Amino acid sequence: AQSVTQPDIHITVSEGASLELRCNYSYGATPYLFWYVQSPGQGLQLLLKYFSGDTLVQGIKGFEAEFKRSQSSFNLRKPSVHWSDAAEYFCAVGAGGSQGNLIFGKGTKLSVKP
Amino acid sequence: GAGVSQSPRYKVAKRGQDVALRCDPISGHVSLFWYQQALGQGPEFLTYFQNEAQLDKSGLPSDRFFAERPEGSVSTLKIQRTQQEDSAVYLCASSWSGGNQPQHFGDGTRLSIL
């Protein structure tokens, strides 16, 4: 069965520092992968997606993610974090088929120190 | 353009009461998903509609949960005889079609069962 693991529950970084959030997935075929961000009391906003092709994917707000099939990973990165990036980040894999419901990880909460 | 709209934003009910949660998807979106997000967890899939057809309800936790989308636009998630474990945020998402197209999320309804 498909699954997503986000090993880090909570990460704190200093403003201006680089960021990497880890995501590992379990999926039998080529996965559809997504990163979403959720601010308190808000819904989820799509940061970026990977369907096929170039394994380095650019998203909004300066985020990027790299798909590594050999490691079953899809880590999210940002070279310089801003205080407004503090939020919860969710990695998700598409369940496949024509339906496409998402299977989410448990999320990583990002705190940013001034 | 308007995004996905959910109402109410907050709902408090006593155990045993019935509740109804509304989702108004982006106009023209064929696919509609409901997810349940428990505190500190990632969203979990409940059910999926393609137009008015409910094609997958495998994630509904019990027969107390019922969803409909009678005209292929607005959807309602109903929970009968609520229990404390139903307390969660209920998220609705829509997309142009299924098949792993990006989903657009509403801000959710936070349901608290006393």
XYZ file of C-alpha atoms in Angstrom:
228
model
C 0.000 0.000 0.000
C 1.102 3.538 -0.669
C 2.449 5.530 2.248
C 4.368 8.682 3.018
C 6.817 9.205 5.867
C 7.980 12.561 7.106
C 10.631 11.710 9.698
C 10.843 15.140 11.298
C 7.877 16.251 13.376
C 9.268 19.697 14.175
C 12.191 21.657 12.753
C 13.497 25.043 13.835
C 15.750 27.096 11.595
C 17.079 30.626 11.781
C 15.782 33.206 9.375
C 18.032 33.313 6.341
C 19.304 29.771 6.837
C 18.709 26.988 4.362
C 15.978 24.408 4.829
C 15.456 20.797 3.883
C 12.345 18.861 4.836
C 12.477 15.128 4.318
C 9.863 12.954 2.691
C 10.003 9.243 1.879
C 7.273 7.443 0.004
C 6.235 3.897 -0.702
C 4.637 3.342 -4.085
C 4.782 0.557 -6.640
C 4.992 2.612 -9.801
C 6.139 6.070 -10.780
C 4.574 8.269 -8.127
C 2.790 11.558 -8.366
C 4.267 13.614 -5.517
C 3.189 16.848 -3.929
C 4.224 19.264 -1.227
C 1.549 21.347 0.501
C 1.863 24.041 3.162
C -0.718 24.743 5.844
C -0.776 27.871 7.978
C -2.745 27.775 11.247
C -6.477 27.706 10.659
C -6.034 27.521 6.916
C -6.403 24.927 4.236
C -3.550 23.428 2.293
C -1.747 25.370 -0.411
C 0.111 23.537 -3.145
C 3.829 24.382 -3.228
C 4.927 22.084 -6.026
C 4.277 18.783 -7.727
C 6.191 16.057 -9.516
C 4.580 13.957 -12.216
C 7.437 12.987 -14.516
C 10.433 14.404 -16.311
C 12.974 16.638 -14.636
C 13.599 15.355 -11.144
C 14.248 18.838 -9.741
C 10.951 20.658 -9.437
C 10.530 24.356 -8.818
C 7.578 25.647 -6.863
C 6.132 28.799 -5.448
C 7.673 30.963 -2.734
C 11.202 29.911 -3.708
C 10.781 26.247 -2.808
C 12.139 23.325 -4.798
C 12.086 19.569 -4.386
C 14.126 16.753 -5.813
C 12.720 13.355 -6.720
C 15.179 10.528 -6.075
C 13.763 7.197 -7.161
C 16.686 5.204 -5.751
C 16.028 6.624 -2.294
C 12.236 6.839 -2.586
C 12.557 10.428 -1.481
C 11.103 13.783 -2.420
C 12.775 16.306 -0.135
C 11.732 19.943 -0.044
C 14.377 22.645 0.025
C 14.662 26.387 0.262
C 17.999 28.233 0.198
C 16.992 31.057 2.555
C 14.062 30.825 4.933
C 11.838 33.807 5.739
C 9.857 34.252 8.944
C 6.654 33.935 6.912
C 7.608 30.362 5.978
C 6.720 29.178 9.483
C 3.899 26.691 8.945
C 3.183 22.985 8.674
C 4.410 21.193 5.580
C 2.846 18.054 4.171
C 4.233 15.677 1.605
C 1.691 13.614 -0.319
C 1.569 10.894 -2.945
C -1.271 10.411 -5.396
C -3.147 7.168 -4.835
C -3.021 6.378 -8.516
C -5.597 5.461 -11.101
C -8.162 7.856 -12.448
C -9.237 9.038 -9.025
C -6.191 10.647 -7.544
C -6.963 11.055 -3.875
C -3.888 11.976 -1.893
C -2.068 10.058 0.800
C -0.398 12.464 3.188
C 2.453 12.233 5.608
C 1.959 13.408 9.153
C 3.567 16.728 8.446
C 6.590 18.685 9.612
C 6.079 21.839 11.613
C 8.580 24.535 10.721
C 9.483 27.238 13.214
C 11.702 30.169 12.192
C 13.942 31.946 14.682
C 14.592 35.645 14.131
C -11.852 33.729 -8.951
C -13.261 32.192 -5.827
C -11.536 29.260 -4.253
C -13.059 26.333 -2.447
C -15.454 27.561 0.200
C -16.416 25.574 3.278
C -19.027 26.356 5.910
C -19.300 26.622 8.764
C -15.681 27.312 9.696
C -16.314 26.066 13.218
C -18.971 23.737 14.524
C -19.545 22.653 18.097
C -22.037 19.889 18.722
C -23.014 17.668 21.590
C -22.360 13.988 21.343
C -25.253 12.287 19.602
C -26.271 15.258 17.481
C -26.230 15.241 13.700
C -24.080 17.739 11.799
C -23.844 18.845 8.176
C -20.747 20.378 6.620
C -20.895 22.186 3.305
C -18.346 22.477 0.516
C -18.639 24.790 -2.470
C -15.904 23.801 -4.966
C -14.273 25.917 -7.613
C -16.704 26.410 -10.468
C -16.250 23.827 -13.192
C -14.218 21.417 -11.119
C -15.375 17.895 -11.804
C -13.650 16.133 -8.935
C -14.383 16.706 -5.263
C -12.681 15.109 -2.280
C -13.346 15.117 1.447
C -10.533 14.578 3.941
C -10.445 14.325 7.724
C -7.528 15.859 9.601
C -7.141 14.896 13.235
C -5.092 17.115 15.521
C -1.400 16.832 14.740
C -1.951 14.518 11.783
C -2.012 14.746 8.026
C -5.320 14.736 6.180
C -6.863 11.333 5.526
C -9.083 10.575 2.563
C -12.781 10.073 3.208
C -14.629 10.090 -0.110
C -14.457 11.139 -3.758
C -17.012 12.472 -6.242
C -16.795 12.826 -9.973
C -19.589 15.214 -10.822
C -22.582 13.890 -8.874
C -21.341 10.312 -8.711
C -19.721 9.141 -5.496
C -17.070 6.835 -6.890
C -15.180 6.017 -3.735
C -16.315 6.101 -0.141
C -13.775 3.684 1.194
C -12.355 6.186 3.670
C -15.578 6.925 5.512
C -14.969 5.671 9.061
C -18.455 4.317 9.710
C -21.974 4.258 8.374
C -22.668 7.370 10.432
C -20.818 9.335 7.755
C -22.668 10.209 4.591
C -21.735 12.516 1.714
C -23.647 13.759 -1.290
C -23.204 16.036 -4.280
C -26.612 15.910 -5.930
C -26.073 18.431 -8.726
C -22.394 17.929 -9.251
C -21.317 21.134 -7.559
C -21.951 21.771 -3.850
C -21.292 18.825 -1.575
C -22.452 18.085 1.944
C -20.787 15.778 4.442
C -23.201 14.623 7.105
C -22.299 12.907 10.334
C -25.069 11.282 12.301
C -25.042 10.565 16.037
C -21.711 12.296 16.463
C -19.101 10.888 18.814
C -16.082 12.502 20.405
C -13.698 10.761 18.039
C -15.359 12.647 15.170
C -13.692 15.848 16.401
C -11.351 16.939 13.635
C -10.919 19.390 10.798
C -12.829 18.344 7.697
C -11.218 19.523 4.487
C -12.780 19.668 1.075
C -10.733 19.798 -2.123
C -11.611 20.054 -5.783
C -9.788 19.616 -9.067
C -10.548 19.868 -12.773
C -10.473 16.121 -12.987
C -9.146 13.234 -10.979
C -6.038 11.421 -12.034
C -3.668 13.252 -9.738
C -4.379 16.730 -10.987
C -3.549 19.322 -8.323
C -6.231 19.653 -5.713
C -7.361 22.994 -4.342
C -8.309 22.951 -0.690
C -10.789 24.938 1.318
C -9.957 26.276 4.772
C -11.821 23.428 6.433
C -14.483 23.048 9.076
C -13.233 22.473 12.600
C -15.703 20.153 14.305
C -15.681 19.791 18.070
C -17.881 17.211 19.741
C -18.533 17.797 23.429
